[in-house]
mmCIF file of C-alpha atoms and ligand atoms in Angstrom:
data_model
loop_
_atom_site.group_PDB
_atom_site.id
_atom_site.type_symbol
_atom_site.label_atom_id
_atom_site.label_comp_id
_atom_site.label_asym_id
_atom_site.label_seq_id
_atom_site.Cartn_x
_atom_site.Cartn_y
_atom_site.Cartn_z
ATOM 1 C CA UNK A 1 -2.224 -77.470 -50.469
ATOM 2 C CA UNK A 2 -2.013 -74.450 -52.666
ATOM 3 C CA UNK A 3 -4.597 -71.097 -52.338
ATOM 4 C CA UNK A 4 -5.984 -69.462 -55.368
ATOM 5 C CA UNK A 5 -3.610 -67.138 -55.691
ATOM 6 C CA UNK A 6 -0.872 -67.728 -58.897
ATOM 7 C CA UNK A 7 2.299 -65.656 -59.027
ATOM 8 C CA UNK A 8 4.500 -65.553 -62.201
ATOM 9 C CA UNK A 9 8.067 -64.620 -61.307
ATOM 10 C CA UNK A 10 10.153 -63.856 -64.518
ATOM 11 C CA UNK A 11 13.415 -64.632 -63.981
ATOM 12 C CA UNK A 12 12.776 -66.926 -60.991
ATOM 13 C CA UNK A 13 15.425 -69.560 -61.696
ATOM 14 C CA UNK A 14 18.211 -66.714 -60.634
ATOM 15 C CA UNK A 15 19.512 -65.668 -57.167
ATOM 16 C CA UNK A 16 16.804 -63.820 -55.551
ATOM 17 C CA UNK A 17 14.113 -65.206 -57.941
ATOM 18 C CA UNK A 18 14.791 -69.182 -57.114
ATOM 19 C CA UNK A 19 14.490 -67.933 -52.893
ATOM 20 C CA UNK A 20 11.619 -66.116 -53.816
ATOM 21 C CA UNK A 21 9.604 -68.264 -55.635
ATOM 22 C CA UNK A 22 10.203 -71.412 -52.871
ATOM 23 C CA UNK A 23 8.981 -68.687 -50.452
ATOM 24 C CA UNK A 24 5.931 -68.530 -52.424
ATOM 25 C CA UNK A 25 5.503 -71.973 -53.401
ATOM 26 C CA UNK A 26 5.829 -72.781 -49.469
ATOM 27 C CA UNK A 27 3.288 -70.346 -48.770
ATOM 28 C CA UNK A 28 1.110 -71.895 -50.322
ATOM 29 C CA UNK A 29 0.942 -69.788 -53.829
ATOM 30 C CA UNK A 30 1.083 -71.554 -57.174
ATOM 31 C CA UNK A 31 3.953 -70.397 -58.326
ATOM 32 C CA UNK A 32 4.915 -69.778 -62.606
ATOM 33 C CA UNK A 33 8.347 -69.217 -63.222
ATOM 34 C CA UNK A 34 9.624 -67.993 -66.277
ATOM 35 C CA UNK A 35 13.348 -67.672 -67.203
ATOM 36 C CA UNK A 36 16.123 -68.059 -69.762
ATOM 37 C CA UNK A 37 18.361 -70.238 -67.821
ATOM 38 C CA UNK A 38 21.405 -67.586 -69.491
ATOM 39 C CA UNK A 39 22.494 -67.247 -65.601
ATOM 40 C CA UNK A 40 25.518 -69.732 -64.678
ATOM 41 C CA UNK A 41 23.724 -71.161 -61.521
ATOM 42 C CA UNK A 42 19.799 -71.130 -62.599
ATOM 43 C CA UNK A 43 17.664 -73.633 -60.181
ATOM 44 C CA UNK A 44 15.700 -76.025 -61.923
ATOM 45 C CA UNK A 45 13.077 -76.693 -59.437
ATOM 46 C CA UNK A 46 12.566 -80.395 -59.915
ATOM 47 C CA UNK A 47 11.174 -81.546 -56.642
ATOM 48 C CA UNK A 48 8.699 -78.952 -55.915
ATOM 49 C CA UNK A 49 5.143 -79.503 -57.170
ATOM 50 C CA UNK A 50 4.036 -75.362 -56.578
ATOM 51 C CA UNK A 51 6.444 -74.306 -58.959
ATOM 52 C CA UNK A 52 6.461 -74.749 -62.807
ATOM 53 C CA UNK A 53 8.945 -74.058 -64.457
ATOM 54 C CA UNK A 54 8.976 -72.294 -68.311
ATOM 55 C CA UNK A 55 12.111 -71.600 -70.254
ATOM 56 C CA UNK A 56 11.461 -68.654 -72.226
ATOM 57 C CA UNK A 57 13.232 -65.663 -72.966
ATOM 58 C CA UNK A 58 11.245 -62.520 -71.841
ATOM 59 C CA UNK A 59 12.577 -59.987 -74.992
ATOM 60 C CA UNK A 60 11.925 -63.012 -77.548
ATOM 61 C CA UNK A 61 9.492 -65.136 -76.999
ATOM 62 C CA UNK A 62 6.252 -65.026 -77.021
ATOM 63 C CA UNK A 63 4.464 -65.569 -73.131
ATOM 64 C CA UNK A 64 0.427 -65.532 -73.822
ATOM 65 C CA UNK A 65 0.375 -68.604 -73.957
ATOM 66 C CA UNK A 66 1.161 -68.624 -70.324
ATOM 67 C CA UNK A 67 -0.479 -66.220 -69.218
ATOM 68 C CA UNK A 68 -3.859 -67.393 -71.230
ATOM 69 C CA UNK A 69 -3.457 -70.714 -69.184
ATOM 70 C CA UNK A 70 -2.186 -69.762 -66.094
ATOM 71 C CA UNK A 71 -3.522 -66.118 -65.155
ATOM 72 C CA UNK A 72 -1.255 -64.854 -62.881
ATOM 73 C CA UNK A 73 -2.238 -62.780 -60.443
ATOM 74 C CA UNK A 74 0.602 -61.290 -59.461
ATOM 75 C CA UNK A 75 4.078 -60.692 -61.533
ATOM 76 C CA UNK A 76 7.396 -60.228 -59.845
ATOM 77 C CA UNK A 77 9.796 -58.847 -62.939
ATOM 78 C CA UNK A 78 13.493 -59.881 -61.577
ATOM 79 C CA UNK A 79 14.684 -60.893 -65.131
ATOM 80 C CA UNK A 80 17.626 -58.636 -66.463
ATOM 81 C CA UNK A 81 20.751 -58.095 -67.252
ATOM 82 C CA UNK A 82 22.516 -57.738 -64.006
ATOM 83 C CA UNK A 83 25.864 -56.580 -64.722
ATOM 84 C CA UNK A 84 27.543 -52.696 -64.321
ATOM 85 C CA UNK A 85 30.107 -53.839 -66.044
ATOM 86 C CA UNK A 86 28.361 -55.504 -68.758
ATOM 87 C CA UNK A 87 25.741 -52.835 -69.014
ATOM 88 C CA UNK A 88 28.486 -49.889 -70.132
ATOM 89 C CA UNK A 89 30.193 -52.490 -72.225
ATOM 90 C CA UNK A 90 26.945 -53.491 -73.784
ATOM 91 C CA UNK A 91 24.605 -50.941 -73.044
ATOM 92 C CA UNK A 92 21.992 -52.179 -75.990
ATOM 93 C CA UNK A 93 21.916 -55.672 -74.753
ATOM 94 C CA UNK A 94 21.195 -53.945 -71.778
ATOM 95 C CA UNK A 95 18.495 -51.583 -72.763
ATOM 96 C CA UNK A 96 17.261 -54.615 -74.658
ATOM 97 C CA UNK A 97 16.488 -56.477 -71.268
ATOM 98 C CA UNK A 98 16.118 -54.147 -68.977
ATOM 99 C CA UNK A 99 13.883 -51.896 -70.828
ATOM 100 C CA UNK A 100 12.582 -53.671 -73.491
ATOM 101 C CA UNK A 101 12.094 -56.928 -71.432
ATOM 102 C CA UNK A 102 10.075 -54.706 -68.947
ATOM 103 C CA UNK A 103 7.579 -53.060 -71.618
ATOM 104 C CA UNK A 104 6.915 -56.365 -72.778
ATOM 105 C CA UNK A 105 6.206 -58.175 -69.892
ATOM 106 C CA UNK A 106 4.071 -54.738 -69.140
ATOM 107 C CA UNK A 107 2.152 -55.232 -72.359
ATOM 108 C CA UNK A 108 1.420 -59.053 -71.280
ATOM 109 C CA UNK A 109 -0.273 -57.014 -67.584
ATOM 110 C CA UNK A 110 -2.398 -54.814 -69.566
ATOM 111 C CA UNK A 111 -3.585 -58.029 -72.065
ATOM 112 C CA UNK A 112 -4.313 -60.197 -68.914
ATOM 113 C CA UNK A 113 -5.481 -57.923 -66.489
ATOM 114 C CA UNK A 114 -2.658 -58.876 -63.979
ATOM 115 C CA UNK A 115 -3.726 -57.141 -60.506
ATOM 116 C CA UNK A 116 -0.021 -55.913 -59.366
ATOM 117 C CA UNK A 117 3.552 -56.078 -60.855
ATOM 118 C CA UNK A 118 6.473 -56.038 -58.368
ATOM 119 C CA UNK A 119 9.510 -54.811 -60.265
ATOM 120 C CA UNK A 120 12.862 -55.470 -59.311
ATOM 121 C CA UNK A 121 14.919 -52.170 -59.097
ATOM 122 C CA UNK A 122 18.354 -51.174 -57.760
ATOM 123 C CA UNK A 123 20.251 -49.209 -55.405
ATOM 124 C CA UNK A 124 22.541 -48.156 -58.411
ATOM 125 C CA UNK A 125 19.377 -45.870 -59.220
ATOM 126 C CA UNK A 126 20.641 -43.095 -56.745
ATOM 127 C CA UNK A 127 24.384 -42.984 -57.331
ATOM 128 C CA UNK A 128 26.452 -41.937 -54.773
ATOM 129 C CA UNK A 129 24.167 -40.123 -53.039
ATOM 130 C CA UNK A 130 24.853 -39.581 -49.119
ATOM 131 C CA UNK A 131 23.500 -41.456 -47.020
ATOM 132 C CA UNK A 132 20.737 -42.068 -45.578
ATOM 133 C CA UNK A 133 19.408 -42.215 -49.293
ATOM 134 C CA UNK A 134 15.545 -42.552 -49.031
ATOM 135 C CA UNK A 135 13.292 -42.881 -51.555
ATOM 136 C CA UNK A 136 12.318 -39.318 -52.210
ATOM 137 C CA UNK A 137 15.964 -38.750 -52.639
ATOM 138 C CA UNK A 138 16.878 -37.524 -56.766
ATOM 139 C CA UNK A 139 18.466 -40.642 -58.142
ATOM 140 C CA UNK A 140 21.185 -39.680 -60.471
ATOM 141 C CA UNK A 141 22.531 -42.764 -61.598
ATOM 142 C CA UNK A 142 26.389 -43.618 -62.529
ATOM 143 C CA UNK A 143 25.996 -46.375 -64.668
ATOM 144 C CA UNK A 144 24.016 -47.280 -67.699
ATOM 145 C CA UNK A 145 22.449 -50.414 -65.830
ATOM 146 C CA UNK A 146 21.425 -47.920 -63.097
ATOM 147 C CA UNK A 147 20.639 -45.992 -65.685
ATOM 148 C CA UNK A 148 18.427 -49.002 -67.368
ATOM 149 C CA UNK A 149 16.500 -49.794 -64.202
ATOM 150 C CA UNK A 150 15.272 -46.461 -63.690
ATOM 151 C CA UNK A 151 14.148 -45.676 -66.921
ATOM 152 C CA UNK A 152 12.098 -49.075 -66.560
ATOM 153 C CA UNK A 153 10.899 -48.021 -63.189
ATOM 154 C CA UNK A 154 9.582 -44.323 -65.342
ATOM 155 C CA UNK A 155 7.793 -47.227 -68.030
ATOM 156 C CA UNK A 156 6.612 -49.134 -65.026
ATOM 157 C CA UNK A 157 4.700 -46.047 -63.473
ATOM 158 C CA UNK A 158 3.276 -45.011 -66.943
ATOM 159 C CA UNK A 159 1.793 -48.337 -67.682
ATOM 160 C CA UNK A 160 -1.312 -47.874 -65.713
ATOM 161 C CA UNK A 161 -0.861 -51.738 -63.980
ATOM 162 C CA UNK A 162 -0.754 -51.375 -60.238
ATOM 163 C CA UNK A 163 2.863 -51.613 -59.293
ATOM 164 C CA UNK A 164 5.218 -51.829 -56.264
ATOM 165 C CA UNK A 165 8.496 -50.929 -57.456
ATOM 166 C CA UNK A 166 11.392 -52.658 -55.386
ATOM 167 C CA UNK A 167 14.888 -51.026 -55.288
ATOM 168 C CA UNK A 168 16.893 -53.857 -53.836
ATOM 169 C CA UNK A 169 20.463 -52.582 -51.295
ATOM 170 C CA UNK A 170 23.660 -55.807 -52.243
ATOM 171 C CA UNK A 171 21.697 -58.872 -51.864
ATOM 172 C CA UNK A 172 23.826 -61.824 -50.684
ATOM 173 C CA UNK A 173 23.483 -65.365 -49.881
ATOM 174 C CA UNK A 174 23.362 -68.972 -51.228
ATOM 175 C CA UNK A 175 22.831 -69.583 -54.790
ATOM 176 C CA UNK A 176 25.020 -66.133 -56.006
ATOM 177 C CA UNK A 177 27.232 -66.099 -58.615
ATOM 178 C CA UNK A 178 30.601 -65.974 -57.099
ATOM 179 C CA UNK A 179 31.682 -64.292 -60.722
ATOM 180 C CA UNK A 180 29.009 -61.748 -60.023
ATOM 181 C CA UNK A 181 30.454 -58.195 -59.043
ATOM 182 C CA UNK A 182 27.631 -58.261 -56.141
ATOM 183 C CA UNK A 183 28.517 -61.750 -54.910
ATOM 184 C CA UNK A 184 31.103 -59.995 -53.071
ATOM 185 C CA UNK A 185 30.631 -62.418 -50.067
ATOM 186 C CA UNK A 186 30.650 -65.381 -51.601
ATOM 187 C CA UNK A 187 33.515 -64.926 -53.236
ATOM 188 C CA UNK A 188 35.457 -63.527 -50.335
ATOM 189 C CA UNK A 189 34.111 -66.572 -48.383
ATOM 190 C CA UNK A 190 35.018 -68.983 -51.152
ATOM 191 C CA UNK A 191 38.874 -68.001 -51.104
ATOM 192 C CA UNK A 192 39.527 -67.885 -47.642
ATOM 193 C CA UNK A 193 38.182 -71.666 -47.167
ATOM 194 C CA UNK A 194 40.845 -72.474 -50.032
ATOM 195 C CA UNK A 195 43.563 -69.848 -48.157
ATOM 196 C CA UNK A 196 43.490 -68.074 -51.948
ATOM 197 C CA UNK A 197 44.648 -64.366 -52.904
ATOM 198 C CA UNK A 198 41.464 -62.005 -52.273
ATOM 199 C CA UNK A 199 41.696 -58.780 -54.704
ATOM 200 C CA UNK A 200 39.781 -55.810 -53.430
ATOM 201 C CA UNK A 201 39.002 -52.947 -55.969
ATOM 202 C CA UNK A 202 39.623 -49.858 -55.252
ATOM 203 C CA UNK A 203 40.808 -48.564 -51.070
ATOM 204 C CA UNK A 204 38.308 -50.931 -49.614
ATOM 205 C CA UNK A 205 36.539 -47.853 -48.067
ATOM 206 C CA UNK A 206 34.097 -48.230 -50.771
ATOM 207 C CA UNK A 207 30.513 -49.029 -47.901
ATOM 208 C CA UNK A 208 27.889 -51.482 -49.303
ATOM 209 C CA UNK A 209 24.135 -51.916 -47.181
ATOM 210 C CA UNK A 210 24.033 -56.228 -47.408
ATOM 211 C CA UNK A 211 20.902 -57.908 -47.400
ATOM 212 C CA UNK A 212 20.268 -61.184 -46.636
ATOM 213 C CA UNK A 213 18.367 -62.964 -50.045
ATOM 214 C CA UNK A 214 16.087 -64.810 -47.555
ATOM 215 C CA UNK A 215 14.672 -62.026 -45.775
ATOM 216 C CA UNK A 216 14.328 -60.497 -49.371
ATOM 217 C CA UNK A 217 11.938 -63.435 -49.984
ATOM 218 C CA UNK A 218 9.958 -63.052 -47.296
ATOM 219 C CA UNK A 219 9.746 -59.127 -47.479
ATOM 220 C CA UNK A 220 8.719 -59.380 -50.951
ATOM 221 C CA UNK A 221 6.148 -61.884 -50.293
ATOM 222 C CA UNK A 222 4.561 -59.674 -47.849
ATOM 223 C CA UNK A 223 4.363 -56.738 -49.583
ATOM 224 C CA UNK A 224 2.427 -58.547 -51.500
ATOM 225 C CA UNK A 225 0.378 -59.778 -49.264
ATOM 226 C CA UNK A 226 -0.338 -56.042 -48.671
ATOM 227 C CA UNK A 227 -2.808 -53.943 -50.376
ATOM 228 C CA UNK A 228 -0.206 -51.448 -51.226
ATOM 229 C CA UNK A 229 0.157 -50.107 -54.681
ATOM 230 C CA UNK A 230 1.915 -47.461 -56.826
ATOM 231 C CA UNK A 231 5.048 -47.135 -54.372
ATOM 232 C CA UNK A 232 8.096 -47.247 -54.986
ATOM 233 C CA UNK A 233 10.018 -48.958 -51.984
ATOM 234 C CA UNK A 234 14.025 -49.571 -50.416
ATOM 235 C CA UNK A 235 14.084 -53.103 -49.824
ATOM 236 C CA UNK A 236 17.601 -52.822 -47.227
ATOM 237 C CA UNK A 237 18.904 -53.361 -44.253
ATOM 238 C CA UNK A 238 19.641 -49.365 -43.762
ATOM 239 C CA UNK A 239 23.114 -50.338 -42.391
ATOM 240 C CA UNK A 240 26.692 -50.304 -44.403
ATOM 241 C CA UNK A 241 29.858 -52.489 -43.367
ATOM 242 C CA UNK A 242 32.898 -51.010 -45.392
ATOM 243 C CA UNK A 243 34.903 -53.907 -47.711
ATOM 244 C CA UNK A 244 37.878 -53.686 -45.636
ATOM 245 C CA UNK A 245 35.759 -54.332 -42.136
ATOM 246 C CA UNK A 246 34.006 -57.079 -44.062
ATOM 247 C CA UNK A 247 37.035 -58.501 -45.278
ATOM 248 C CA UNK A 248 38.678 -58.227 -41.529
ATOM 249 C CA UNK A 249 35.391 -59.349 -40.362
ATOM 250 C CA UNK A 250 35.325 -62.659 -42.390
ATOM 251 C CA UNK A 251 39.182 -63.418 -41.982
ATOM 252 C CA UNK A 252 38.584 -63.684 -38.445
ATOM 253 C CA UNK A 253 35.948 -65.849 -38.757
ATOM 254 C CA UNK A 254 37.515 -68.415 -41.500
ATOM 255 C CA UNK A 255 41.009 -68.014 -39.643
ATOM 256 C CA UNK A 256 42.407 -66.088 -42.994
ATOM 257 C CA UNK A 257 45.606 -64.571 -42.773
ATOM 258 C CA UNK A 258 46.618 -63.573 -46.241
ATOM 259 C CA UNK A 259 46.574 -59.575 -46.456
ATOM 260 C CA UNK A 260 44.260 -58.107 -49.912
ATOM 261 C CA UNK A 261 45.583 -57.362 -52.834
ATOM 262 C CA UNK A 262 44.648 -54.123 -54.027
ATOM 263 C CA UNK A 263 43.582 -53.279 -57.871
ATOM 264 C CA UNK A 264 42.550 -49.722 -59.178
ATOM 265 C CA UNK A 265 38.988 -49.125 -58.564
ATOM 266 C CA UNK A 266 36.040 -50.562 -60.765
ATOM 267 C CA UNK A 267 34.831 -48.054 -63.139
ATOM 268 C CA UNK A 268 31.268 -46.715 -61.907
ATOM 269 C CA UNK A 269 31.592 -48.208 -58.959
ATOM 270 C CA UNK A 270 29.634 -45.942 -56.320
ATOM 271 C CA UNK A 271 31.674 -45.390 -53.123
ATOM 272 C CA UNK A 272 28.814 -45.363 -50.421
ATOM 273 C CA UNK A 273 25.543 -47.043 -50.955
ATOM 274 C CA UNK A 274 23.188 -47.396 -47.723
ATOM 275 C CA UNK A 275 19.579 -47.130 -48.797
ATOM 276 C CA UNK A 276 16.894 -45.851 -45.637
ATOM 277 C CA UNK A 277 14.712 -48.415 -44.989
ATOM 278 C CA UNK A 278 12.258 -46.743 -43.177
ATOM 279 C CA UNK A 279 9.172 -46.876 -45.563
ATOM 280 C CA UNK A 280 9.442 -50.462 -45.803
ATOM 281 C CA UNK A 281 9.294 -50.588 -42.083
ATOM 282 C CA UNK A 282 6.189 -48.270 -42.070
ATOM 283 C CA UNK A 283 4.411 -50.536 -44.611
ATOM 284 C CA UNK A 284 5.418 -54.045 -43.329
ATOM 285 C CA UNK A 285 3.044 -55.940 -40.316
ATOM 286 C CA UNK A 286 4.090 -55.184 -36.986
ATOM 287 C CA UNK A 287 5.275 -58.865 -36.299
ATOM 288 C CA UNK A 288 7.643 -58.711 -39.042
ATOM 289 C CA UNK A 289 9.508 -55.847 -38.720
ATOM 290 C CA UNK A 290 12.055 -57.868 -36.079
ATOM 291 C CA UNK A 291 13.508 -59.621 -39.417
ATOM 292 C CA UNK A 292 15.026 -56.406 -40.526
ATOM 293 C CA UNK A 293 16.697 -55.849 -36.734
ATOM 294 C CA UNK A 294 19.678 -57.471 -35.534
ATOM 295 C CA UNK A 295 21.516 -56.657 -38.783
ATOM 296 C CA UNK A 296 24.312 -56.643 -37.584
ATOM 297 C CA UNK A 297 24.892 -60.787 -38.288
ATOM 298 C CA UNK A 298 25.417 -61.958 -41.161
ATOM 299 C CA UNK A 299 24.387 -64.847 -42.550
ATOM 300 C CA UNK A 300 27.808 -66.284 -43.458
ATOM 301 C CA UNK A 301 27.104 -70.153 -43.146
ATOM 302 C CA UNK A 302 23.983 -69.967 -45.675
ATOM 303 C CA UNK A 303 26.462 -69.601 -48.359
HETATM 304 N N1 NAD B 1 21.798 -59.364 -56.517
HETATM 305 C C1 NAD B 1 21.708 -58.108 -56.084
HETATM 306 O O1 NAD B 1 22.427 -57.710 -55.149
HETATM 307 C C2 NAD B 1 20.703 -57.161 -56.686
HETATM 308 C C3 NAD B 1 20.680 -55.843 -56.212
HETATM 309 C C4 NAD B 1 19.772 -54.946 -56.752
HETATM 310 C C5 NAD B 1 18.868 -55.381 -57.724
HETATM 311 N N2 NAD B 1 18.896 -56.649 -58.183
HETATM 312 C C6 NAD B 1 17.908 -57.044 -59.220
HETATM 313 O O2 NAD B 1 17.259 -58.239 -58.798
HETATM 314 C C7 NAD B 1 16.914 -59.022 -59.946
HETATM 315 C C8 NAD B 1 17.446 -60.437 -59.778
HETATM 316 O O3 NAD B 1 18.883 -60.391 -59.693
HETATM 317 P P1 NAD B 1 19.785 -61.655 -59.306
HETATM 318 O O4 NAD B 1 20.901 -61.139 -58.492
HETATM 319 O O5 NAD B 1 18.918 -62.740 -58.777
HETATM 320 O O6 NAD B 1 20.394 -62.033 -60.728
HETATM 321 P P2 NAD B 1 20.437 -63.439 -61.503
HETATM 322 O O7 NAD B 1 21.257 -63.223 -62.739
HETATM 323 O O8 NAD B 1 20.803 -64.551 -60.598
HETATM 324 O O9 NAD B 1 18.910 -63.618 -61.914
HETATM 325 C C9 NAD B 1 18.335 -63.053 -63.084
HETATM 326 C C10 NAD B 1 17.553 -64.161 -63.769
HETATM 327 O O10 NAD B 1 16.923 -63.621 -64.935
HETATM 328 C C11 NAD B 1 17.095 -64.523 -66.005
HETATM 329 N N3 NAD B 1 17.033 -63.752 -67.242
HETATM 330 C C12 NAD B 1 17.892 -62.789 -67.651
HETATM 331 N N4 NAD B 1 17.492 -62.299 -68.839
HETATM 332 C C13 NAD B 1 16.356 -62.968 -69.168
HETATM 333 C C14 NAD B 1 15.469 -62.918 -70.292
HETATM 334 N N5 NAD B 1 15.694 -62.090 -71.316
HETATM 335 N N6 NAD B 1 14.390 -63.735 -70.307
HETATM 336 C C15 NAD B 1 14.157 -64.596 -69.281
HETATM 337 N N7 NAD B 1 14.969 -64.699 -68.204
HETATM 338 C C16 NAD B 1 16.046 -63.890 -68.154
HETATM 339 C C17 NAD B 1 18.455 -65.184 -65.770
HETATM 340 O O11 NAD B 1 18.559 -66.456 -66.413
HETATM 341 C C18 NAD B 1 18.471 -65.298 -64.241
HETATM 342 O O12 NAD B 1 17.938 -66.558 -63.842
HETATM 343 C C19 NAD B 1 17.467 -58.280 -61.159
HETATM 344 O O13 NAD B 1 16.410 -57.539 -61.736
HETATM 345 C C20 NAD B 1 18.525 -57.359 -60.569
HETATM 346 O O14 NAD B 1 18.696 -56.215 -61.359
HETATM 347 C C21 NAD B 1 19.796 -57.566 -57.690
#
């Protein structure tokens, strides 16, 4: 049985969007999703009667239709153009989505009277800022897609619509694209079951904060459950594993014994990224906070 309560997810066939939306959808929300299907592994949600499914592009197409019918009452804004590299190769495509995207599905929130947006932001906002980077910290970011997200965080804030602005750490789990330059995990799992040559960028020093894309789903939802507005929050595990003890890490457990190749490092790429999680903590019930402990196992068989 569904509540009254509708959420439109843009970009809810993706990685994080598809978990997020069945979280929804099994928690009894009526859940809208709206996406381009341009990412190589978009869910199609067949089976599940919560969830309907619209393909539209969000910098294109018109969407008041949908919201005229449905009336969301919530939006979660993950669409974008996820890429660092991408972004400085393209950075108009980018600004296109990223920005552009944003404003419009901000203009659609005004139009409708949507009660909150949650808008999905980065760590790649701060930079390589030391750790632990909180959320008062001055981002300064190094690449134009960090650059991208935070200027549509600035729009976000202007807009007057009640917000909660996300700023996810390396999300990782089932469902990433194993071509993605996040999907680190995956793809490190993927070629030690087939014993192939792993390629690490850069020393391997470089320390990433991993998140688990099913605790993502169920922080999100209950932030949203919250009455919480105007913040902007870390959404992390406040905890960074370096690639070469990740790499050593997973080897052990998949029996690897091929040594990494190394390759120059990745232009942009920032060398330590641990975000503080400690306003989420502050802000989430007292009977969930136990999903953000125990970090220190990772979720290597939901992949
Ligand atoms: N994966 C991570 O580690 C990570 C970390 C920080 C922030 N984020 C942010 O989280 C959000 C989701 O990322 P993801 O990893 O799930 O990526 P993803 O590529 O799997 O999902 C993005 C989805 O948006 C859709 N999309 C892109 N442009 C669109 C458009 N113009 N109109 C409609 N749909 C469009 C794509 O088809 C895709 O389904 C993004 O905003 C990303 O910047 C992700």
């Amino acid at each position: 049985m569904v509540n009254n309560k509708k959420v439109l997810i843009t970009g809810g066939a993706g990685f994080i969007g598809s978990h997020i939306a069945e979280y929804f959808a099994a928690n009894r929300y009526k859940v809208i999703v709206v996406d381009n299907l341009s990412s190589v592994n978009s869910q199609k949600f067949n089976n599940n009667l919560n969830i309907i499914f619209y393909k539209r592009d969000i910098t294109n197409d018109s969407l008041d239709d949908i919201f005229e019918n449905e009336k969301p009452d919530i939006i979660i804004h993950l669409a974008a153009q996820v890429s660092v590299t991408k972004s400085t190769k393209e950075p108009i495509f980018d600004a296109m989505q990223n920005i552009i995207g944003t404003l419009k599905i901000l203009k659609y929130c005004r139009k409708y009277g949507v009660k909150k947006i949650v808008a999905a932001s980065t760590a790649a906002v701060y930079g390589d800022i030391k750790p632990p980077v909180s959320e008062d910290s001055a981002p300064k970011p190094l690449s134009h897609y960090g650059l991208s997200k935070l200027t549509m965080e600035e729009y976000v804030k202007l807009s007057g619509v009640n917000y909660i602005i996300i700023r996810f750490s390396n999300v990782y789990g089932s469902r990433q694209n194993v071509y993605s330059e996040a999907g680190v995990i995956t793809l490190f799992k993927n070629a030690m079951l087939k014993n192939q040559e792993i390629t690490i960028f850069g020393d391997g020093e470089q320390v990433r904060d991993f998140i688990y894309v099913k605790d993502i789903a169920k922080i999100v939802f209950e932030l949203c459950e919250t009455d919480v507005v105007n913040e902007i929050v870390n959404i992390s595990t406040g905890q960074g594993i370096s690639i070469n003890n990740l790499f050593k890490l997973m080897a052990k457990k998949y029996n690897y014994s091929l040594e990494p190749k190394y390759k120059p490092k990745r232009e942009n790429d920032i060398v330590v990224s641990i975000l503080s999680n400690d306003k989420l903590l502050k802000i989430l019930p007292c009977h969930f906070v136990d999903v953000l402990k125990n970090k220190e196992v990772l979720h290597l068989d939901d992949i």
